mmCIF file of C-alpha atoms and ligand atoms in Angstrom:
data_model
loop_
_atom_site.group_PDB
_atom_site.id
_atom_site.type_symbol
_atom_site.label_atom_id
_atom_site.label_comp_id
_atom_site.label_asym_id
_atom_site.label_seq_id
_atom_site.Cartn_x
_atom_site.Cartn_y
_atom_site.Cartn_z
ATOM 1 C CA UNK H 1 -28.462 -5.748 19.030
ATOM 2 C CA UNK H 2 -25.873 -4.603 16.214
ATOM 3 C CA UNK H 3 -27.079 -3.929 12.598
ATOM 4 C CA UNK H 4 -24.313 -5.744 11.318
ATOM 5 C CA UNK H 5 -22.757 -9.287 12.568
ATOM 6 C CA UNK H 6 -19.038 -7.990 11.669
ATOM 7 C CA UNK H 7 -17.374 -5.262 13.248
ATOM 8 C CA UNK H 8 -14.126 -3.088 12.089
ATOM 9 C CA UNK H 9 -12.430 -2.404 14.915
ATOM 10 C CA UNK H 10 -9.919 0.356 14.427
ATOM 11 C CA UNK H 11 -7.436 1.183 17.185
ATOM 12 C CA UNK H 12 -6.354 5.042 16.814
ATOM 13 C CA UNK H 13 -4.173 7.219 19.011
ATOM 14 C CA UNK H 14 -3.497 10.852 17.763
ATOM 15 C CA UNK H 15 -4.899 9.382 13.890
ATOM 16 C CA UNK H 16 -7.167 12.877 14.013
ATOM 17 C CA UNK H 17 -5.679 14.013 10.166
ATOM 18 C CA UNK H 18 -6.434 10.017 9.112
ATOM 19 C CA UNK H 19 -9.281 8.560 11.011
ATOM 20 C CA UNK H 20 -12.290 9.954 8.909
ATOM 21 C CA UNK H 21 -10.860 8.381 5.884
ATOM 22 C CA UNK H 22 -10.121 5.299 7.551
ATOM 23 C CA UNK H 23 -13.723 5.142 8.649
ATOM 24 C CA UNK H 24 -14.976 6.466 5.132
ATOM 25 C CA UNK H 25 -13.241 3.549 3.251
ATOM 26 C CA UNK H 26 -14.663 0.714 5.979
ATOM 27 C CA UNK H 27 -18.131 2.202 4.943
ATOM 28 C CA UNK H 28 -17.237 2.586 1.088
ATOM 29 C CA UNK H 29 -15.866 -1.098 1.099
ATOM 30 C CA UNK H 30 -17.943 -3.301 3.570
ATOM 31 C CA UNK H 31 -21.230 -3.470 5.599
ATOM 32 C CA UNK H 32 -19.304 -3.969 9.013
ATOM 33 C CA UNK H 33 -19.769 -1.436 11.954
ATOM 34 C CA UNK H 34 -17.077 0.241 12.504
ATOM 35 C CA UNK H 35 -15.752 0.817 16.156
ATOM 36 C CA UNK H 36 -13.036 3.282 16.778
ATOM 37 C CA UNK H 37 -10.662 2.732 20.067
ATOM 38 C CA UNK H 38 -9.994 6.197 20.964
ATOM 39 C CA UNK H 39 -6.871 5.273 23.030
ATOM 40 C CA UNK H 40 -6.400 8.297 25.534
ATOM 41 C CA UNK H 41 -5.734 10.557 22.019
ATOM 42 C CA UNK H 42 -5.097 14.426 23.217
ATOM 43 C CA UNK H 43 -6.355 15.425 19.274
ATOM 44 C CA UNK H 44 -9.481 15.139 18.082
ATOM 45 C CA UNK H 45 -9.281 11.363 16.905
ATOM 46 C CA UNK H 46 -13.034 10.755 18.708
ATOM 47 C CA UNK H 47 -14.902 13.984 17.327
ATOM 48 C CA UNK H 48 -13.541 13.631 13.648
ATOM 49 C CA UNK H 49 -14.137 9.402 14.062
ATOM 50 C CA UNK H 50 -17.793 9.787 15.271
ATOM 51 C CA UNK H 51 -18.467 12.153 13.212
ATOM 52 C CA UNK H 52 -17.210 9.837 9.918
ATOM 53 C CA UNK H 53 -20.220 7.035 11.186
ATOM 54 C CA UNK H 54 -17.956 5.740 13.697
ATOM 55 C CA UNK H 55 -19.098 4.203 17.216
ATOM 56 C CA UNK H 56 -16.113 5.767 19.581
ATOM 57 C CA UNK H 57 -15.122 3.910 22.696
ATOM 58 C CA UNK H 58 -12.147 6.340 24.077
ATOM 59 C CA UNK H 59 -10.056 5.519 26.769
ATOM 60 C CA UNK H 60 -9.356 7.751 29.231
ATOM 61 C CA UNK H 61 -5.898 7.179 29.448
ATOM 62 C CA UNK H 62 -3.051 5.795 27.154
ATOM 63 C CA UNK H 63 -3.372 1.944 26.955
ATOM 64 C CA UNK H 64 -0.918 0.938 24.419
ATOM 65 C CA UNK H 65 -2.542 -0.694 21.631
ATOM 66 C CA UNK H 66 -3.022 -3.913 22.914
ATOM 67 C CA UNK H 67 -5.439 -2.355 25.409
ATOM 68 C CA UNK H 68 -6.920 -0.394 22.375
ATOM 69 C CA UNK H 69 -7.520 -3.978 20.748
ATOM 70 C CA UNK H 70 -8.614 -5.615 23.631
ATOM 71 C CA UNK H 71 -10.969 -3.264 24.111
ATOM 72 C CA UNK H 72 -12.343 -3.852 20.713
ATOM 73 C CA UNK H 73 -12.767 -7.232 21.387
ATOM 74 C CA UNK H 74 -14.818 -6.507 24.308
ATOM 75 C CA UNK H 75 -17.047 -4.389 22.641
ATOM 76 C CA UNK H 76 -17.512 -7.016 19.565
ATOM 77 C CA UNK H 77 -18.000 -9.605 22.371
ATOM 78 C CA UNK H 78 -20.503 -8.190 24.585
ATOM 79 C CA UNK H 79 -22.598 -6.609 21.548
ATOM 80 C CA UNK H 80 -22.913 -10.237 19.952
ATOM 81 C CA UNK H 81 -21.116 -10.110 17.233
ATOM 82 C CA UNK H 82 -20.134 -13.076 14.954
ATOM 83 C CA UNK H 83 -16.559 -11.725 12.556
ATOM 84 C CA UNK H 84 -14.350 -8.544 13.929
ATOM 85 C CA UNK H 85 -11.221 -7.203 11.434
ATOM 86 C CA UNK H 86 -8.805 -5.105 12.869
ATOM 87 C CA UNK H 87 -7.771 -2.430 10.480
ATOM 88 C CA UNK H 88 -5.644 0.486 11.515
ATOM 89 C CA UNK H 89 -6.523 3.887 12.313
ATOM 90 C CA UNK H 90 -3.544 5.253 10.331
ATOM 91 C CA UNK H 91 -5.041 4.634 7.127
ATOM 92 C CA UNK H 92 -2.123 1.799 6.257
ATOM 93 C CA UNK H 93 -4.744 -1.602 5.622
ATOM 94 C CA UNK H 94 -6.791 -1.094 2.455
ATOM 95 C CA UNK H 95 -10.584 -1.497 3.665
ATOM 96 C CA UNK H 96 -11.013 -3.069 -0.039
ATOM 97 C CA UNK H 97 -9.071 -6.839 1.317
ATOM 98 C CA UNK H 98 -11.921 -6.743 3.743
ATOM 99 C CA UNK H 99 -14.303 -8.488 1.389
ATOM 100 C CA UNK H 100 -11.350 -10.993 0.794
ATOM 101 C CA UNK H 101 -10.660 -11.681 4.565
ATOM 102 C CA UNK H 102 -14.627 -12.206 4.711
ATOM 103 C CA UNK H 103 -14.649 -14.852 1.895
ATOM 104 C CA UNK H 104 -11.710 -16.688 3.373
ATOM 105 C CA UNK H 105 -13.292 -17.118 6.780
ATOM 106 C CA UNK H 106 -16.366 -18.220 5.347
ATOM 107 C CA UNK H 107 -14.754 -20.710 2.696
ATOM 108 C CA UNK H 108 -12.698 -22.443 5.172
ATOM 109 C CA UNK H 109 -14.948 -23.217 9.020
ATOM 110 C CA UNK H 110 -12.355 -24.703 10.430
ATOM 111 C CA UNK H 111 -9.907 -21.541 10.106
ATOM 112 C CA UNK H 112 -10.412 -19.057 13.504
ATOM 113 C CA UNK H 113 -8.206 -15.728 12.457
ATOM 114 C CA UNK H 114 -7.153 -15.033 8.746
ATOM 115 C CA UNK H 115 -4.508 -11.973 8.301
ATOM 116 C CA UNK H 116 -3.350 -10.072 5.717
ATOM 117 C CA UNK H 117 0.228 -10.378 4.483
ATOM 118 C CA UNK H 118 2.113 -8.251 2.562
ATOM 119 C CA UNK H 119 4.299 -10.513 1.903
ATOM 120 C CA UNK H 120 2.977 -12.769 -0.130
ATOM 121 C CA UNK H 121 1.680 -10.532 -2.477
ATOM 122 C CA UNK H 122 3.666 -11.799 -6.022
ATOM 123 C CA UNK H 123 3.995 -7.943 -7.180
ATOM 124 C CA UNK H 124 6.485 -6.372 -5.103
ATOM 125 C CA UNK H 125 4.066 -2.920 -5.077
ATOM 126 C CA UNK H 126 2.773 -2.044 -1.678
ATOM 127 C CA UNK H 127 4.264 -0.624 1.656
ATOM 128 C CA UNK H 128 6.289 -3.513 2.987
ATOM 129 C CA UNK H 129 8.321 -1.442 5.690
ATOM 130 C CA UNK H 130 11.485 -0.404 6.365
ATOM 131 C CA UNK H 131 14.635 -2.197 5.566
ATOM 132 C CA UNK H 132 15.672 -2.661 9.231
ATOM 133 C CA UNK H 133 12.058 -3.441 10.039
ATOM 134 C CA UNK H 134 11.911 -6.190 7.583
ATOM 135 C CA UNK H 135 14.814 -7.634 8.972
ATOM 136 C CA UNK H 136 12.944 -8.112 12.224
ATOM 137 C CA UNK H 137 10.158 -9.131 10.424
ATOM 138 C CA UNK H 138 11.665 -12.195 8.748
ATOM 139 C CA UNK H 139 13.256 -13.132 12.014
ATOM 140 C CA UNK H 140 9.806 -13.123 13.877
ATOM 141 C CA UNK H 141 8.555 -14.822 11.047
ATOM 142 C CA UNK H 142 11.234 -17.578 11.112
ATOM 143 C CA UNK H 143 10.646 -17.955 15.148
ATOM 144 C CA UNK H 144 6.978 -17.909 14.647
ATOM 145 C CA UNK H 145 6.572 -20.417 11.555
ATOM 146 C CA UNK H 146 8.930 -23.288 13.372
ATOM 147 C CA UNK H 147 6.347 -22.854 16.297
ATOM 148 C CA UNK H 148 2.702 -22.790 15.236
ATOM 149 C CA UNK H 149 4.169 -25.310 12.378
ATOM 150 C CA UNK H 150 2.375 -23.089 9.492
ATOM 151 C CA UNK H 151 3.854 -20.734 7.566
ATOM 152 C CA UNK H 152 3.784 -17.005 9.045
ATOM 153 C CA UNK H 153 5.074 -14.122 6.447
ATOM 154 C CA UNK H 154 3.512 -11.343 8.032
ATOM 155 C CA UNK H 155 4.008 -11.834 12.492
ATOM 156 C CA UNK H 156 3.467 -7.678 12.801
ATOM 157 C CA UNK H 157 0.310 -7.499 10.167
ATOM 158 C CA UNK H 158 -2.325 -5.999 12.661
ATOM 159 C CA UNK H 159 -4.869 -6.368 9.558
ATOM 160 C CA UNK H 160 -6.650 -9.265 10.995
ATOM 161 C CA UNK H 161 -10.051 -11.147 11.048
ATOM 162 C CA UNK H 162 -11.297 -13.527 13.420
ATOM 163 C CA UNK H 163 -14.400 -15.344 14.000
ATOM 164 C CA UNK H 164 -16.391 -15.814 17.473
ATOM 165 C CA UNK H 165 -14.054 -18.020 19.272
ATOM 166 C CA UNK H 166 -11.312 -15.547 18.239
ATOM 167 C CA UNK H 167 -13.649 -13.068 19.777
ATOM 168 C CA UNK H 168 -13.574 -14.766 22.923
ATOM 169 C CA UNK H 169 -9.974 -15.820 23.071
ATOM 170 C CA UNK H 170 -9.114 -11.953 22.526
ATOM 171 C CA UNK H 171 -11.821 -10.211 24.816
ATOM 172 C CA UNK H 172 -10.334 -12.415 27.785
ATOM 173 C CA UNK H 173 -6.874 -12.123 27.033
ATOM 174 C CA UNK H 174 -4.732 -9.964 24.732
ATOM 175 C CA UNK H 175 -0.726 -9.154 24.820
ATOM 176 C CA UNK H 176 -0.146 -5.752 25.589
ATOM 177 C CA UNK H 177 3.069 -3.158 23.949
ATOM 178 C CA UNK H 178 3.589 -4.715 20.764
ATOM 179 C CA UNK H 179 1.021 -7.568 20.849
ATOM 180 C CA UNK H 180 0.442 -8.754 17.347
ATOM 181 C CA UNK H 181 3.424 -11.335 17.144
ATOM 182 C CA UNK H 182 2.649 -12.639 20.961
ATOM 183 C CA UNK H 183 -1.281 -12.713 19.524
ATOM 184 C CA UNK H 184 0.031 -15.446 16.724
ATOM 185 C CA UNK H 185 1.257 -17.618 19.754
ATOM 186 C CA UNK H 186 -1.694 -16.905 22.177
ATOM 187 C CA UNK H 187 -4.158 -18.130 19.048
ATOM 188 C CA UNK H 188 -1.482 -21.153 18.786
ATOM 189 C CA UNK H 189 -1.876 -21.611 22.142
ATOM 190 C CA UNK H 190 -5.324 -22.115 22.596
ATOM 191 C CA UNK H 191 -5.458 -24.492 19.786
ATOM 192 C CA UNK H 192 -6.892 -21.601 17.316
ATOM 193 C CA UNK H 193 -6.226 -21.939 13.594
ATOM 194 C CA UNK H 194 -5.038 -19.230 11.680
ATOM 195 C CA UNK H 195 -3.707 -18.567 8.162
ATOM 196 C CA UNK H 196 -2.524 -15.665 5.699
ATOM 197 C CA UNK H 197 -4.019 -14.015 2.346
ATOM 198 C CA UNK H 198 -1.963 -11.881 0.511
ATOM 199 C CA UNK H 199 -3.126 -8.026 0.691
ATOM 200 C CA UNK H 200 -1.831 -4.645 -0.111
ATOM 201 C CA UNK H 201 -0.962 -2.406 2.509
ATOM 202 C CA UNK H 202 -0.539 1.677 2.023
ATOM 203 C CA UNK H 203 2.749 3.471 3.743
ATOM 204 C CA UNK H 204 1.516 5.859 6.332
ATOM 205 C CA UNK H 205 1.092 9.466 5.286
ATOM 206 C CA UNK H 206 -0.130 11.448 8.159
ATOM 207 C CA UNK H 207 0.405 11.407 12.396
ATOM 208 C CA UNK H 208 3.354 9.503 14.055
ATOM 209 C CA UNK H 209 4.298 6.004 14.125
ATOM 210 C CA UNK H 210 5.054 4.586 17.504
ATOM 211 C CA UNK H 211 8.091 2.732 16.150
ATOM 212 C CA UNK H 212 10.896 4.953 15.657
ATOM 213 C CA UNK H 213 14.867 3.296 15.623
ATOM 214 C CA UNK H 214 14.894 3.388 19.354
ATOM 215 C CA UNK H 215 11.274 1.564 20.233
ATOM 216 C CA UNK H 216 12.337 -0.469 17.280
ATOM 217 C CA UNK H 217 15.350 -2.315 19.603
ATOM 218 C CA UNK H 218 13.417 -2.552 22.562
ATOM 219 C CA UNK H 219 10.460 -3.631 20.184
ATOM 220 C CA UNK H 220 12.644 -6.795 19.317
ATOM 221 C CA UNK H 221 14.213 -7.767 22.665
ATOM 222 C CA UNK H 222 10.414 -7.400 24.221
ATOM 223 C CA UNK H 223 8.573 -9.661 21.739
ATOM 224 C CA UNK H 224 11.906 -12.122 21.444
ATOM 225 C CA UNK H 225 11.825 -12.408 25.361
ATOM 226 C CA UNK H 226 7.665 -12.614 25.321
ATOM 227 C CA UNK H 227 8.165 -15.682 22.650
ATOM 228 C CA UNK H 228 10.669 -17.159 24.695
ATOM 229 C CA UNK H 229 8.683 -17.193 28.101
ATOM 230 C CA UNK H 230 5.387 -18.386 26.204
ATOM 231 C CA UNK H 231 7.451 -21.553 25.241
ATOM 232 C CA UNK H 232 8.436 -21.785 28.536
ATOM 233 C CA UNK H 233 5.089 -21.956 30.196
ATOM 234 C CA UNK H 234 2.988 -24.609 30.620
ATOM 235 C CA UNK H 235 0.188 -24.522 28.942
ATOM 236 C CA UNK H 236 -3.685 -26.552 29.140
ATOM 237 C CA UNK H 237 -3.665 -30.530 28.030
ATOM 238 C CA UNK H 238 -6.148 -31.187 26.485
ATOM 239 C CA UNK H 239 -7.165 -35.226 25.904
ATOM 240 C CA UNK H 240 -9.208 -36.811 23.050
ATOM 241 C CA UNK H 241 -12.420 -36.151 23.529
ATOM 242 C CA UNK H 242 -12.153 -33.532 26.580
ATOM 243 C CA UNK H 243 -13.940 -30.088 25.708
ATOM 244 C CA UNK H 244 -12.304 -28.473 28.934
ATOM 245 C CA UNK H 245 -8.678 -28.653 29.693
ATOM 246 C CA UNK H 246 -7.332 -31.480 31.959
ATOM 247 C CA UNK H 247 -4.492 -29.707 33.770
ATOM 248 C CA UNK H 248 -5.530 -26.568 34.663
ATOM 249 C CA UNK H 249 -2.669 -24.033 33.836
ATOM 250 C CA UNK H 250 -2.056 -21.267 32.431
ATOM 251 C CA UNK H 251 -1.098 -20.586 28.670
ATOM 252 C CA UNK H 252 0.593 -17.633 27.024
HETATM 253 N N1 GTP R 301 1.375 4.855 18.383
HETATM 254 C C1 GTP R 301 0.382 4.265 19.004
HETATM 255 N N2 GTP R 301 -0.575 3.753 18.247
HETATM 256 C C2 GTP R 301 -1.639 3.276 18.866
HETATM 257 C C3 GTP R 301 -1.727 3.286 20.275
HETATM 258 N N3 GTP R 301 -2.905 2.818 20.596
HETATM 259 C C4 GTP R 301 -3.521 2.547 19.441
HETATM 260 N N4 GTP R 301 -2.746 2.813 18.361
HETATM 261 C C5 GTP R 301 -3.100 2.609 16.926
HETATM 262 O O1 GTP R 301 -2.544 1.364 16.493
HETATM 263 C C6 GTP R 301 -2.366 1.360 15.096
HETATM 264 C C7 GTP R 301 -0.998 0.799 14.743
HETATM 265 O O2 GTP R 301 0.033 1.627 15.209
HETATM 266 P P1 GTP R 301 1.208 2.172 14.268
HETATM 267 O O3 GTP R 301 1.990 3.161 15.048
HETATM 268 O O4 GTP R 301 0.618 2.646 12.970
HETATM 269 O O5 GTP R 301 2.100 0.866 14.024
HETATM 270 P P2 GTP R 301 2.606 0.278 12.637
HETATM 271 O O6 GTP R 301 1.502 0.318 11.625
HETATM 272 O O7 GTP R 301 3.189 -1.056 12.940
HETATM 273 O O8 GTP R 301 3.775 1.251 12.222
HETATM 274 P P3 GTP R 301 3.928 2.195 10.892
HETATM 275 O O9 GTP R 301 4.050 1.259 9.718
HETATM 276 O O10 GTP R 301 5.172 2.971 11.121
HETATM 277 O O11 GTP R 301 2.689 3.046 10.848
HETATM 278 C C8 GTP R 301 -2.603 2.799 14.626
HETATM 279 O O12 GTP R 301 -3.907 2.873 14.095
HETATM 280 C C9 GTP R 301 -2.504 3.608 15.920
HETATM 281 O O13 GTP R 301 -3.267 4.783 15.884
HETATM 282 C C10 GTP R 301 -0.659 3.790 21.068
HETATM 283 O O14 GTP R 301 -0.662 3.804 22.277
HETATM 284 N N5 GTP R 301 0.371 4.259 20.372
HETATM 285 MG MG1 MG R 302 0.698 2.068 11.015
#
């Protein structure tokens, strides 16, 4: 059994000169474990992260991080635990909102995932991305609000809490390449509620993102054709009173 009910999970590829701190600040700011998803990393991401507090689950190859995720998920699932966050290995999600995310959850049972924007933040301080970036942010954000019918500032915010059906839902199933918009829809999906709290995020300082100009095009087309083709699919009905679904299909 864990020590904790709530587990960090931090996905990290090549985060070696960032991952300690990450891990530090989890165990400054909260009582979660913390689980780092060593994603096939060729630095020393797993040494410096276990050696922070950090359990290490390390892939042996390059998922992506939707496999790093996913693999979190698993983890949180099959170790019993109630609450994960996702916070990034890069140091970017301030383990301080944690506490916030926590309180959130807890206030409101009928919420399943609660992420933090940076966008809704009244002070414009913060890292809020690139110019270009935030263009294909609002977009996303436009697509994704007229959707799930809620208002979604933040679609690429990987800084994310769920509760144990969100555990679930993500252990069996989670988008791969760029996942976090597709996740908003596959949450939608299922019937899952989610919401948004404002938090600060930090700009990264160290390693390399893995969204330069070009992955940035093929970044939009991907998750614009992946929203598309989720709308497109049929998805579970399920009737008043039913706990399963009536027509078995498939959803996102
Ligand atoms: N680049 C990359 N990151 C991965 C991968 N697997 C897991 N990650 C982790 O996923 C997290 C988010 O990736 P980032 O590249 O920082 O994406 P981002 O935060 O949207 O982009 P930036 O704002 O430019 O940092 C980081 O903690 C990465 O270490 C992978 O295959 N590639
Ligand atoms: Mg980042």
């Amino acid at each position: 059994m864990p020590l904790s009910r709530h587990l960090a999970i931090v996905p990290a590829y090549n985060e070696a000169a960032a991952i300690a701190a990450t891990v530090g600040d989890l165990h400054a700011h909260t009582d979660f474990d913390v689980l780092v998803v060593d994603d096939g990393s060729t630095d020393r991401t797993g040494e410096c992260a276990r050696s922070a507090g950090a359990a290490v689950v390390r892939h042996p190859f390059n998922l992506g991080i939707g496999g790093a995720v996913q693999s979190g998920y698993q983890y949180a699932l099959d170790h019993g635990y109630e609450i994960a966050v996702q916070v990034d290995g890069d140091g970017q999600h301030d383990a301080s909102h944690v506490g916030d995310l926590l309180r959130h959850l807890a206030e409101h049972p009928e919420l399943d995932m609660v992420t933090g924007s940076r966008f809704l933040e009244l002070t414009a301080d913060g890292y809020r991305s690139s110019m270009p970036r935030r263009a294909g942010i609002r977009l996303f954000a436009r697509l994704l609000s007229a959707v799930v019918g809620r208002p979604v500032t933040d679609p690429t915010s990987g800084f994310r809490m769920v509760g144990r059906r969100g555990i679930e839902l993500f252990a069996r199933d989670y988008p791969h390449d760029y996942p976090e918009v597709e996740a908003v829809l596959l949450l939608h999906f299922h019937q899952l509620r989610g919401t948004e709290i404002p938090v600060r995020m930090r700009p990264r300082t160290t390693g390399v993102s893995s969204i330069n100009a070009q992955r940035s095009a093929y970044y939009m087309l991907k998750v614009l054709l992946a929203i598309l083709v989720g709308l497109l699919r049929a998805r579970p009905v399920v009737e008043a009173g039913d706990s399963a679904p009536v027509q078995a299909e498939h959803a996102i």
